[in-house]
């Protein structure tokens, strides 16, 4: 009887071990499907793909409009959970902390609009090493491991449009200056390079006297523009290189009572620029459909996480039916820049 009980006990142990072994084998067999982060199987199983976006600055109308567009994409796609968090000031260190947090959360896709591309690059590599798909949007980090850059328009397209609009207002000659934002922002610097080249080639009688940086601070942009007008009494043009300095330079001209004497053009959101376009302190705002840029960003994150490649021409939705993909630079381009004037500014709600 004792021997029989021992036999029964041994058989029970063997069966238990077999069940544990079987469970481990099954787990190991399914692991590869999830080892690279999100995949198409996640969407099929009902688990949403987490796409996290870290803008340069949270709270600005521009990035809030991107967030709105991305949320719409997430709703349309159905399998994407959109996460959005940025620093409260355009600070590279604060932005890096948020990126680290998303890496720790093990999101499936990390999208960054870096304030400082070079300092952000190692963190992007860390994210990639953790199995996270890495993209940039709005602002690139070309020397990083990012798999795609979701670009609003080409640097030449934006730079040429802003420069031509300002030169037209100035009559093609005279002194002009640029009030940019982040000194290390790759997108802003690429636009400035294009503007310089365009004006130098087409308008030899125009003289660029200075480029200053207001760091995404609208009040600082206004003060810098005021200082530039004081330093150069014959200044004829001011270019606001980002959404805060676009408003800043126009406000400075308005405050100085120099509407019609000093002309401004900027990269500004429609609602913020509307009053300046109306009173003539701004001669035009160059932008693009920012909500669509956000939509494209979320869509691109889903594509990469699902293991899909980009085509040379991509139909994202009915409104974005021909988004170009440049394989050499790994860039998705939303389209051509748009000139916003008093005639079309009312068409936008951001």
Coordinates of C-alpha atoms in Angstrom, one line a residue:
X1 CA 0.0 0.0 0.0
X2 CA 2.9 2.4 0.9
X3 CA 4.6 1.5 -2.4
X4 CA 1.4 2.2 -4.3
X5 CA 1.1 5.6 -2.7
X6 CA 4.7 6.5 -3.7
X7 CA 4.0 5.4 -7.2
X8 CA 0.9 7.6 -7.4
X9 CA 2.9 10.5 -6.0
X10 CA 5.6 10.1 -8.5
X11 CA 3.1 9.9 -11.3
X12 CA 1.5 13.2 -10.1
X13 CA 4.9 15.0 -10.1
X14 CA 5.6 13.8 -13.6
X15 CA 2.3 15.0 -14.8
X16 CA 2.7 18.4 -13.1
X17 CA 6.2 18.8 -14.7
X18 CA 4.8 18.0 -18.1
X19 CA 2.1 20.6 -17.7
X20 CA 4.6 23.3 -16.7
X21 CA 7.0 22.3 -19.5
X22 CA 4.1 22.4 -22.0
X23 CA 3.2 25.9 -20.8
X24 CA 6.7 27.2 -21.2
X25 CA 7.0 25.7 -24.7
X26 CA 3.8 27.4 -25.7
X27 CA 4.9 30.7 -24.3
X28 CA 8.2 30.5 -26.1
X29 CA 6.5 29.7 -29.4
X30 CA 4.4 32.8 -29.2
X31 CA 7.1 35.2 -28.0
X32 CA 8.7 36.1 -31.3
X33 CA 5.5 37.7 -32.5
X34 CA 5.8 40.4 -29.8
X35 CA 9.6 40.6 -29.5
X36 CA 9.9 43.5 -31.9
X37 CA 7.4 45.7 -30.1
X38 CA 4.0 46.3 -31.8
X39 CA 3.1 44.2 -34.9
X40 CA 0.1 43.6 -37.0
X41 CA -0.8 40.7 -34.8
X42 CA -1.4 43.1 -31.9
X43 CA -4.1 44.9 -33.7
X44 CA -5.7 41.6 -34.7
X45 CA -5.7 40.5 -31.0
X46 CA -7.4 43.7 -29.9
X47 CA -4.3 45.1 -28.2
X48 CA -3.8 48.7 -29.4
X49 CA -0.5 50.0 -30.7
X50 CA 0.8 52.7 -28.4
X51 CA 2.2 55.6 -30.4
X52 CA 3.8 58.3 -28.2
X53 CA 4.5 61.8 -29.5
X54 CA 6.9 64.2 -27.7
X55 CA 6.6 67.7 -29.2
X56 CA 9.0 70.5 -28.7
X57 CA 6.5 72.3 -26.6
X58 CA 3.2 71.3 -25.2
X59 CA 0.4 73.9 -25.1
X60 CA 1.3 75.8 -28.3
X61 CA -1.5 76.1 -30.8
X62 CA 0.6 74.4 -33.4
X63 CA 1.4 71.2 -31.6
X64 CA -2.1 71.1 -30.1
X65 CA -3.4 71.1 -33.7
X66 CA -1.1 68.2 -34.5
X67 CA -2.5 66.3 -31.5
X68 CA -6.0 66.9 -32.7
X69 CA -5.2 65.5 -36.1
X70 CA -3.4 62.5 -34.6
X71 CA -6.4 61.7 -32.3
X72 CA -8.6 61.6 -35.4
X73 CA -6.2 59.2 -37.1
X74 CA -6.2 57.0 -34.0
X75 CA -10.0 56.9 -34.0
X76 CA -10.1 56.1 -37.8
X77 CA -7.5 53.4 -37.6
X78 CA -9.0 51.8 -34.6
X79 CA -5.9 49.9 -33.4
X80 CA -3.8 52.9 -32.3
X81 CA -3.6 54.5 -28.8
X82 CA -2.2 58.0 -29.2
X83 CA -0.1 59.4 -26.3
X84 CA 0.9 63.0 -26.3
X85 CA 3.2 64.8 -23.8
X86 CA 5.8 67.5 -24.2
X87 CA 7.8 70.0 -22.0
X88 CA 6.1 73.2 -20.8
X89 CA 9.1 75.1 -22.2
X90 CA 11.3 74.5 -25.2
X91 CA 13.9 72.8 -23.1
X92 CA 16.0 69.9 -24.4
X93 CA 16.6 68.4 -21.0
X94 CA 12.9 68.5 -20.0
X95 CA 12.0 66.9 -23.3
X96 CA 14.6 64.2 -22.7
X97 CA 12.9 63.3 -19.4
X98 CA 9.6 62.7 -21.1
X99 CA 11.3 60.5 -23.8
X100 CA 12.9 58.4 -21.0
X101 CA 9.5 58.0 -19.4
X102 CA 7.9 56.7 -22.6
X103 CA 10.8 54.3 -23.1
X104 CA 10.2 53.0 -19.6
X105 CA 6.5 52.6 -20.4
X106 CA 7.6 50.4 -23.3
X107 CA 5.5 52.1 -25.9
X108 CA 5.4 50.6 -29.4
X109 CA 6.3 53.7 -31.3
X110 CA 8.1 56.8 -30.2
X111 CA 7.8 60.0 -32.2
X112 CA 9.9 63.1 -31.3
X113 CA 10.1 66.7 -32.6
X114 CA 13.5 67.3 -31.0
X115 CA 14.5 70.6 -29.6
X116 CA 18.1 69.5 -29.8
X117 CA 18.5 66.7 -32.4
X118 CA 22.1 65.8 -31.4
X119 CA 21.4 65.4 -27.7
X120 CA 18.2 63.5 -28.4
X121 CA 19.9 61.0 -30.8
X122 CA 21.4 58.7 -28.0
X123 CA 17.9 58.4 -26.4
X124 CA 16.4 57.5 -29.7
X125 CA 19.0 54.7 -30.0
X126 CA 18.1 53.6 -26.5
X127 CA 14.4 53.4 -27.6
X128 CA 15.3 51.4 -30.7
X129 CA 17.4 49.0 -28.6
X130 CA 14.3 48.5 -26.4
X131 CA 12.4 47.3 -29.5
X132 CA 10.5 50.6 -30.0
X133 CA 10.0 52.0 -33.5
X134 CA 11.4 55.5 -33.7
X135 CA 10.3 58.4 -35.8
X136 CA 10.6 62.2 -36.0
X137 CA 7.8 64.5 -37.0
X138 CA 7.8 68.3 -37.7
X139 CA 11.5 68.5 -36.7
X140 CA 14.1 66.0 -37.8
X141 CA 17.1 64.4 -36.2
X142 CA 18.9 63.3 -39.4
X143 CA 21.9 61.9 -37.5
X144 CA 19.8 59.5 -35.4
X145 CA 18.4 56.0 -35.8
X146 CA 14.9 57.3 -36.7
X147 CA 13.2 55.1 -39.3
X148 CA 11.2 57.9 -40.8
X149 CA 10.8 61.7 -40.7
X150 CA 7.2 63.0 -41.1
X151 CA 7.9 66.3 -42.8
X152 CA 5.4 69.1 -43.4
X153 CA 7.2 70.2 -46.6
X154 CA 10.7 70.4 -48.0
X155 CA 13.1 72.9 -46.5
X156 CA 13.5 74.5 -49.9
X157 CA 9.7 74.7 -50.3
X158 CA 9.2 76.4 -47.0
X159 CA 12.3 78.6 -47.1
X160 CA 11.6 79.8 -50.7
X161 CA 8.0 80.6 -49.9
X162 CA 8.7 82.6 -46.8
X163 CA 11.5 84.5 -48.4
X164 CA 9.6 85.3 -51.6
X165 CA 6.6 86.5 -49.6
X166 CA 8.7 88.8 -47.5
X167 CA 10.7 90.1 -50.5
X168 CA 7.5 90.9 -52.4
X169 CA 6.2 92.9 -49.4
X170 CA 9.6 94.8 -49.1
X171 CA 9.8 95.5 -52.8
X172 CA 12.8 93.2 -53.3
X173 CA 15.3 95.4 -51.5
X174 CA 16.4 96.7 -48.1
X175 CA 17.6 95.4 -44.8
X176 CA 15.8 92.4 -43.2
X177 CA 16.3 90.2 -40.2
X178 CA 15.2 86.8 -38.9
X179 CA 13.8 86.1 -35.4
X180 CA 14.0 82.3 -35.1
X181 CA 13.2 80.1 -32.0
X182 CA 15.4 77.2 -30.9
X183 CA 19.0 77.7 -32.0
X184 CA 19.5 74.0 -32.4
X185 CA 16.2 73.2 -34.1
X186 CA 17.1 71.4 -37.3
X187 CA 13.9 72.3 -39.2
X188 CA 14.2 76.0 -38.5
X189 CA 17.9 76.1 -39.4
X190 CA 17.2 74.2 -42.7
X191 CA 14.6 76.8 -43.6
X192 CA 17.0 79.7 -42.7
X193 CA 19.6 78.2 -45.0
X194 CA 17.1 78.0 -47.8
X195 CA 16.0 81.6 -47.2
X196 CA 19.5 82.9 -47.3
X197 CA 20.3 81.1 -50.5
X198 CA 17.0 82.2 -52.2
X199 CA 17.3 85.9 -51.3
X200 CA 21.0 86.0 -52.2
X201 CA 20.3 84.5 -55.6
X202 CA 17.2 86.5 -56.5
X203 CA 17.4 89.7 -54.5
X204 CA 20.9 91.1 -54.5
X205 CA 19.7 94.5 -53.1
X206 CA 18.3 92.8 -49.9
X207 CA 20.7 92.6 -47.0
X208 CA 20.2 90.2 -44.1
X209 CA 21.5 92.1 -41.0
X210 CA 21.0 89.5 -38.2
X211 CA 19.5 86.2 -37.1
X212 CA 18.4 86.0 -33.5
X213 CA 16.7 83.3 -31.4
X214 CA 13.8 83.8 -29.0
X215 CA 13.5 80.2 -27.8
X216 CA 9.7 79.6 -28.5
X217 CA 9.0 82.6 -26.2
X218 CA 6.5 85.0 -27.9
X219 CA 7.2 88.0 -25.6
X220 CA 11.0 87.5 -26.1
X221 CA 10.4 87.4 -29.9
X222 CA 8.6 90.7 -29.7
X223 CA 11.4 92.3 -27.6
X224 CA 14.0 91.0 -30.0
X225 CA 12.2 92.4 -33.0
X226 CA 11.9 95.7 -31.2
X227 CA 15.6 95.7 -30.5
X228 CA 16.4 94.9 -34.1
X229 CA 14.3 97.9 -35.3
X230 CA 16.2 100.1 -32.8
X231 CA 19.6 98.8 -33.9
X232 CA 18.7 99.2 -37.6
X233 CA 16.4 102.3 -38.0
X234 CA 16.2 101.6 -41.7
X235 CA 15.1 97.9 -41.3
X236 CA 12.5 97.0 -43.8
X237 CA 11.6 93.4 -43.1
X238 CA 11.3 90.9 -40.3
X239 CA 10.8 87.1 -40.7
X240 CA 9.3 85.2 -37.7
X241 CA 10.7 81.7 -38.2
X242 CA 8.3 79.8 -35.9
X243 CA 4.8 80.1 -34.7
X244 CA 5.7 82.2 -31.6
X245 CA 8.1 84.5 -33.3
X246 CA 5.7 85.0 -36.2
X247 CA 3.3 86.6 -33.8
X248 CA 6.2 88.3 -31.9
X249 CA 7.6 90.2 -34.9
X250 CA 4.1 91.4 -36.1
X251 CA 3.3 92.6 -32.5
X252 CA 6.6 94.5 -32.4
X253 CA 5.8 96.3 -35.6
X254 CA 2.3 97.1 -34.4
X255 CA 3.6 98.4 -31.1
X256 CA 6.2 100.6 -32.8
X257 CA 3.6 102.1 -35.1
X258 CA 5.6 101.0 -38.1
X259 CA 2.9 99.2 -40.1
X260 CA 3.6 99.8 -43.8
X261 CA 7.2 100.7 -43.0
X262 CA 8.5 97.4 -41.7
X263 CA 7.0 94.3 -43.2
X264 CA 6.7 90.9 -41.5
X265 CA 6.1 87.4 -42.6
X266 CA 6.1 84.3 -40.4
X267 CA 5.5 80.7 -39.9
X268 CA 2.3 81.2 -37.9
X269 CA -0.9 79.4 -37.1
X270 CA -4.0 80.9 -38.7
X271 CA -5.9 82.0 -35.6
X272 CA -2.9 83.6 -34.0
X273 CA -2.0 85.5 -37.1
X274 CA -5.5 86.6 -38.2
X275 CA -5.5 89.9 -36.3
X276 CA -2.1 90.8 -37.6
X277 CA -3.0 89.9 -41.2
X278 CA -6.2 92.1 -40.8
X279 CA -4.3 95.2 -39.6
X280 CA -1.4 94.8 -42.0
X281 CA 1.4 94.2 -39.4
X282 CA 1.9 90.8 -41.1
X283 CA 2.0 90.4 -44.9
X284 CA 1.5 86.7 -44.8
X285 CA 1.9 83.5 -42.9
X286 CA 3.4 80.4 -44.4
X287 CA 2.2 77.1 -43.0
X288 CA 0.5 73.8 -43.9
X289 CA -2.5 71.8 -42.6
X290 CA -1.1 71.1 -39.2
X291 CA -3.9 68.7 -38.2
X292 CA -3.1 66.7 -41.3
X293 CA 0.5 66.6 -40.2
X294 CA -0.6 65.1 -36.9
X295 CA -2.8 62.6 -38.7
X296 CA 0.0 61.6 -41.0
X297 CA 2.3 61.1 -38.0
X298 CA -0.1 58.7 -36.2
X299 CA -0.7 56.8 -39.5
X300 CA 3.1 56.5 -40.1
X301 CA 3.6 55.1 -36.6
X302 CA 0.9 52.5 -37.2
X303 CA 2.5 51.5 -40.5
X304 CA 5.9 50.9 -39.0
X305 CA 4.6 49.1 -36.0
X306 CA 2.5 46.9 -38.2
X307 CA 5.5 45.9 -40.3
X308 CA 4.3 47.7 -43.4
X309 CA 6.6 49.6 -45.7
X310 CA 5.9 53.0 -47.3
X311 CA 5.2 53.3 -51.0
X312 CA 6.6 56.0 -53.2
X313 CA 3.1 57.4 -53.3
X314 CA 0.9 56.8 -50.3
X315 CA -2.9 57.2 -49.9
X316 CA -3.4 58.0 -46.2
X317 CA -7.0 59.0 -46.6
X318 CA -9.2 60.8 -49.1
X319 CA -7.7 64.2 -48.1
X320 CA -4.1 63.0 -48.2
X321 CA -4.2 60.8 -51.3
X322 CA -0.6 61.3 -52.6
X323 CA 1.9 61.6 -49.8
X324 CA 5.4 61.1 -51.1
X325 CA 8.0 58.9 -49.6
X326 CA 11.7 59.5 -50.3
X327 CA 13.5 56.3 -49.6
X328 CA 17.0 57.9 -49.7
X329 CA 16.2 60.4 -46.8
X330 CA 13.5 58.2 -45.3
X331 CA 11.1 61.1 -45.4
X332 CA 7.3 61.3 -45.8
X333 CA 6.3 64.8 -47.1
X334 CA 2.9 66.1 -46.4
X335 CA 2.9 68.5 -49.4
X336 CA 3.6 72.0 -50.5
X337 CA 3.6 74.9 -48.0
X338 CA 0.5 77.2 -47.9
X339 CA 0.4 81.0 -47.9
X340 CA -2.2 82.2 -45.4
X341 CA -3.7 85.6 -46.1
X342 CA -6.8 87.6 -45.1
X343 CA -8.5 85.7 -48.0
X344 CA -8.2 82.2 -46.5
X345 CA -7.3 82.6 -42.9
X346 CA -10.9 82.0 -41.8
X347 CA -10.9 78.5 -43.2
X348 CA -8.9 77.2 -40.3
X349 CA -9.9 76.6 -36.7
X350 CA -6.5 76.5 -35.0

